[in-house]
CSV table of C-alpha atoms in Angstrom, one decimal:
chain,number,residue,atom,x,y,z
A,1,MET,CA,-4.5,24.6,7.7
A,2,CYS,CA,-6.0,20.9,6.8
A,3,LYS,CA,-9.1,19.7,5.8
A,4,ASN,CA,-8.4,16.4,4.1
A,5,ILE,CA,-6.4,13.3,4.7
A,6,PHE,CA,-5.9,10.8,2.2
A,7,PHE,CA,-4.9,7.2,3.5
A,8,ASP,CA,-3.4,4.5,1.2
A,9,LEU,CA,-4.2,1.4,2.5
A,10,ASP,CA,-2.0,-1.7,1.8
A,11,GLY,CA,1.5,-1.0,4.1
A,12,THR,CA,-0.1,2.3,6.0
A,13,LEU,CA,-3.5,1.1,7.3
A,14,THR,CA,-3.4,-2.8,7.1
A,15,ASP,CA,-0.2,-5.0,6.7
A,16,PRO,CA,-0.4,-7.1,3.4
A,17,ARG,CA,3.0,-8.5,3.9
A,18,LYS,CA,1.7,-12.7,4.3
A,19,ARG,CA,-0.4,-12.1,1.6
A,20,LEU,CA,2.2,-11.1,-0.8
A,21,HIS,CA,5.3,-13.3,0.3
A,22,SER,CA,3.0,-16.9,0.3
A,23,LEU,CA,1.7,-15.7,-3.4
A,24,PHE,CA,5.7,-15.0,-4.4
A,25,GLN,CA,6.2,-18.7,-3.2
A,26,GLU,CA,3.3,-20.2,-4.4
A,27,LEU,CA,4.2,-19.5,-8.1
A,28,THR,CA,8.0,-19.6,-7.7
A,29,PRO,CA,7.7,-23.1,-6.1
A,30,GLU,CA,12.0,-22.6,-6.6
A,31,SER,CA,11.9,-20.8,-4.2
A,32,GLU,CA,13.4,-21.0,-0.5
A,33,PHE,CA,12.8,-17.3,0.5
A,34,SER,CA,11.9,-17.2,4.0
A,35,PHE,CA,9.3,-13.9,4.7
A,36,ASP,CA,12.2,-12.1,6.3
A,37,GLU,CA,14.5,-12.8,3.1
A,38,TYR,CA,11.6,-11.8,0.8
A,39,TRP,CA,10.9,-8.2,2.6
A,40,LYS,CA,14.2,-7.3,3.1
A,41,LEU,CA,14.4,-7.5,-0.9
A,42,LYS,CA,11.1,-5.7,-1.2
A,43,ARG,CA,12.3,-3.0,1.1
A,44,GLN,CA,15.7,-1.9,-0.5
A,45,ARG,CA,13.6,-1.5,-3.6
A,46,THR,CA,14.4,-4.7,-5.4
A,47,ASN,CA,10.9,-5.0,-7.9
A,48,GLN,CA,9.3,-8.6,-9.2
A,49,ARG,CA,11.4,-8.5,-12.6
A,50,THR,CA,14.8,-8.2,-11.1
A,51,ILE,CA,14.3,-11.1,-8.2
A,52,LEU,CA,12.6,-13.1,-10.9
A,53,THR,CA,15.7,-12.4,-13.1
A,54,ASN,CA,19.0,-12.4,-10.6
A,55,TRP,CA,18.0,-15.3,-8.6
A,56,PHE,CA,15.5,-17.7,-10.4
A,57,ASN,CA,17.4,-16.1,-14.3
A,58,TYR,CA,13.5,-16.3,-15.7
A,59,PRO,CA,13.3,-15.1,-18.9
A,60,ASP,CA,10.8,-12.6,-20.0
A,61,ASP,CA,8.0,-14.7,-21.5
A,62,LYS,CA,8.4,-16.6,-18.0
A,63,ILE,CA,8.2,-12.9,-16.1
A,64,HIS,CA,5.4,-11.7,-18.5
A,65,LYS,CA,3.1,-15.0,-17.1
A,66,PHE,CA,4.1,-14.6,-13.5
A,67,LYS,CA,2.8,-10.9,-13.6
A,68,ARG,CA,0.1,-11.4,-15.7
A,69,ILE,CA,-1.1,-14.4,-12.7
A,70,TRP,CA,0.0,-12.6,-10.0
A,71,MET,CA,-2.3,-9.7,-11.2
A,72,GLU,CA,-5.3,-12.3,-11.7
A,73,LYS,CA,-4.8,-13.8,-8.1
A,74,VAL,CA,-3.4,-10.7,-5.9
A,75,GLU,CA,-6.6,-9.9,-4.8
A,76,GLU,CA,-9.1,-12.9,-4.2
A,77,PRO,CA,-11.1,-12.4,-1.5
A,78,HIS,CA,-9.5,-15.9,0.5
A,79,ARG,CA,-6.0,-14.0,-0.1
A,80,LEU,CA,-6.9,-11.0,1.2
A,81,LYS,CA,-8.3,-12.1,4.4
A,82,GLN,CA,-4.5,-12.5,5.1
A,83,ASP,CA,-4.0,-9.4,5.9
A,84,VAL,CA,-3.7,-7.4,9.0
A,85,LEU,CA,-4.9,-4.3,10.3
A,86,PHE,CA,-2.4,-2.6,11.7
A,87,GLU,CA,-3.3,-2.1,15.8
A,88,TYR,CA,-3.3,1.9,15.5
A,89,THR,CA,-5.6,2.1,12.7
A,90,GLU,CA,-8.9,2.2,14.3
A,91,HIS,CA,-8.0,4.6,17.3
A,92,VAL,CA,-5.8,7.0,14.3
A,93,LEU,CA,-8.6,7.0,11.8
A,94,ALA,CA,-11.7,7.1,14.8
A,95,SER,CA,-9.7,10.1,16.3
A,96,LEU,CA,-8.9,12.0,13.0
A,97,SER,CA,-12.7,11.6,11.4
A,98,LYS,CA,-14.3,14.0,14.3
A,99,LYS,CA,-11.6,16.6,12.7
A,100,TYR,CA,-10.8,15.9,8.8
A,101,GLY,CA,-12.5,14.6,6.2
A,102,LEU,CA,-10.6,11.3,5.5
A,103,TYR,CA,-10.1,9.7,2.4
A,104,LEU,CA,-9.0,6.1,0.9
A,105,VAL,CA,-7.1,5.7,-2.2
A,106,THR,CA,-5.3,2.6,-3.4
A,107,ALA,CA,-4.4,1.0,-6.7
A,108,ARG,CA,-6.2,-2.4,-6.3
A,109,GLN,CA,-8.3,-4.1,-8.8
A,110,PHE,CA,-11.5,-4.5,-7.5
A,111,GLU,CA,-13.4,-1.6,-5.4
A,112,ASP,CA,-16.2,-4.3,-4.2
A,113,ARG,CA,-13.3,-6.1,-2.4
A,114,THR,CA,-11.4,-3.1,-0.9
A,115,HIS,CA,-15.0,-2.1,0.6
A,116,SER,CA,-16.1,-5.9,1.9
A,117,GLN,CA,-12.5,-5.4,3.8
A,118,LEU,CA,-12.6,-2.2,5.1
A,119,GLU,CA,-15.9,-3.6,6.2
A,120,ASP,CA,-14.8,-6.7,6.9
A,121,TYR,CA,-12.3,-4.4,9.6
A,122,LYS,CA,-15.0,-2.6,10.7
A,123,ILE,CA,-13.4,1.2,9.7
A,124,LYS,CA,-15.2,1.8,6.2
A,125,GLY,CA,-17.6,4.3,8.2
A,126,PHE,CA,-14.2,6.9,8.8
A,127,PHE,CA,-13.7,7.5,5.4
A,128,LYS,CA,-16.2,10.1,3.3
A,129,LYS,CA,-15.0,8.3,0.0
A,130,ILE,CA,-12.7,5.7,-0.6
A,131,LEU,CA,-11.4,6.0,-4.3
A,132,VAL,CA,-10.1,2.6,-5.9
A,133,THR,CA,-7.8,3.2,-9.4
A,134,LYS,CA,-8.5,-0.3,-11.1
A,135,GLN,CA,-5.3,0.0,-12.3
A,136,LYS,CA,-6.6,2.8,-15.2
A,137,SER,CA,-5.0,5.6,-14.0
A,138,THR,CA,-2.7,7.2,-10.9
A,139,LYS,CA,-3.5,8.1,-7.3
A,140,ALA,CA,-3.1,11.3,-8.0
A,141,GLU,CA,-5.3,11.7,-11.7
A,142,LEU,CA,-7.9,9.8,-9.1
A,143,ILE,CA,-7.9,12.6,-6.6
A,144,LYS,CA,-7.6,15.2,-9.0
A,145,ASN,CA,-11.0,14.1,-10.9
A,146,SER,CA,-12.6,13.6,-7.9
A,147,PHE,CA,-12.0,16.6,-5.1
A,148,SER,CA,-10.1,20.1,-5.1
A,149,VAL,CA,-8.1,19.9,-3.0
A,150,SER,CA,-6.9,22.9,-0.3
A,151,PRO,CA,-4.0,23.9,0.7
A,152,GLY,CA,-2.7,22.0,4.2
A,153,ASP,CA,-4.1,18.5,3.0
A,154,VAL,CA,-2.4,15.4,3.8
A,155,PHE,CA,-1.6,12.0,1.7
A,156,ILE,CA,-0.1,9.4,3.8
A,157,GLY,CA,1.6,6.8,2.5
A,158,ASP,CA,3.9,3.7,2.5
A,159,THR,CA,6.0,4.1,-1.3
A,160,GLY,CA,8.0,6.5,-3.1
A,161,GLU,CA,4.8,6.6,-5.6
A,162,ASP,CA,2.3,7.2,-3.0
A,163,VAL,CA,4.9,10.7,-1.5
A,164,LEU,CA,5.2,11.5,-5.8
A,165,ALA,CA,1.6,11.6,-5.9
A,166,GLY,CA,1.4,13.6,-2.8
A,167,LYS,CA,3.9,16.3,-4.3
A,168,GLU,CA,1.9,16.6,-7.5
A,169,LEU,CA,-1.2,17.6,-5.7
A,170,GLY,CA,0.5,20.0,-3.7
A,171,LEU,CA,-0.6,18.1,-0.3
A,172,LYS,CA,1.4,17.9,2.5
A,173,THR,CA,3.5,14.6,2.3
A,174,ILE,CA,4.0,11.7,5.0
A,175,ALA,CA,5.8,8.7,4.3
A,176,VAL,CA,5.3,5.8,6.7
A,177,TYR,CA,7.7,2.7,6.9
A,178,SER,CA,5.6,-0.4,8.1
A,179,GLY,CA,5.1,-0.4,4.8
A,180,CYS,CA,7.4,-1.9,1.6
A,181,LEU,CA,10.0,0.4,1.9
A,182,SER,CA,12.5,1.0,4.1
A,183,LYS,CA,13.6,4.4,5.9
A,184,GLY,CA,16.4,5.2,3.6
A,185,ILE,CA,14.9,4.9,0.7
A,186,LEU,CA,11.6,6.8,1.2
A,187,LYS,CA,14.0,9.9,2.4
A,188,GLU,CA,15.3,9.8,-0.7
A,189,TYR,CA,11.5,10.9,-2.1
A,190,ASN,CA,11.9,14.2,0.2
A,191,PRO,CA,8.1,13.7,2.1
A,192,ASP,CA,8.0,15.9,4.3
A,193,ILE,CA,7.8,14.0,7.5
A,194,ILE,CA,9.1,10.1,7.6
A,195,ALA,CA,7.4,8.2,10.5
A,196,LYS,CA,7.5,4.7,11.0
A,197,ASP,CA,3.9,4.4,10.8
A,198,VAL,CA,0.5,5.8,10.8
A,199,GLY,CA,0.5,5.1,14.9
A,200,GLU,CA,3.7,6.8,15.8
A,201,PHE,CA,2.7,10.0,13.4
A,202,TYR,CA,-0.2,10.3,14.7
A,203,LYS,CA,1.3,10.6,18.3
A,204,ASN,CA,3.7,13.0,17.8
A,205,SER,CA,1.7,15.1,14.9
A,206,SER,CA,0.3,18.4,15.5
A,207,LEU,CA,-2.8,18.1,13.0
């Protein structure tokens, strides 16, 4: 029986694609990737290193510099304002919070900036606790060190790592392809359920 639901943030509850594409373009001036071209590559699991190597011939030292600056800039407050809350997010969280404990688990670096964004969206109050890895642990480790999960608890995310984290914890895994990976790629991780987005999952679920 489900008691708790663990939500990823980026790509699951919010759409960060504009922020990530614009930062890539800023750090790679020679890039002429449109928004759609960039995300077509990313949704097929093409990582930054592959893009920088295969399309722009970046050597290792330049890739290292790109990654360092990316991490410094990607969560700057003015960039986070480019994110968009999916239209169904508030309704789904409001409904589910009446029956279950909701927890947010994100691989963001900065706890204060995450809290501030959730307050701006007016969804912070739906969560019993907000867990931020700060790039110091995995999501599975963070949950394991914070809670005793129950059989039937659910993990919802948009990446293969989210599915694997849920499986490691023995949770029911829900993969949504509203974020950084396509439906076909997510299937490779064998989640219990695949849905277009959290809204579709909620509409069709038995929770």
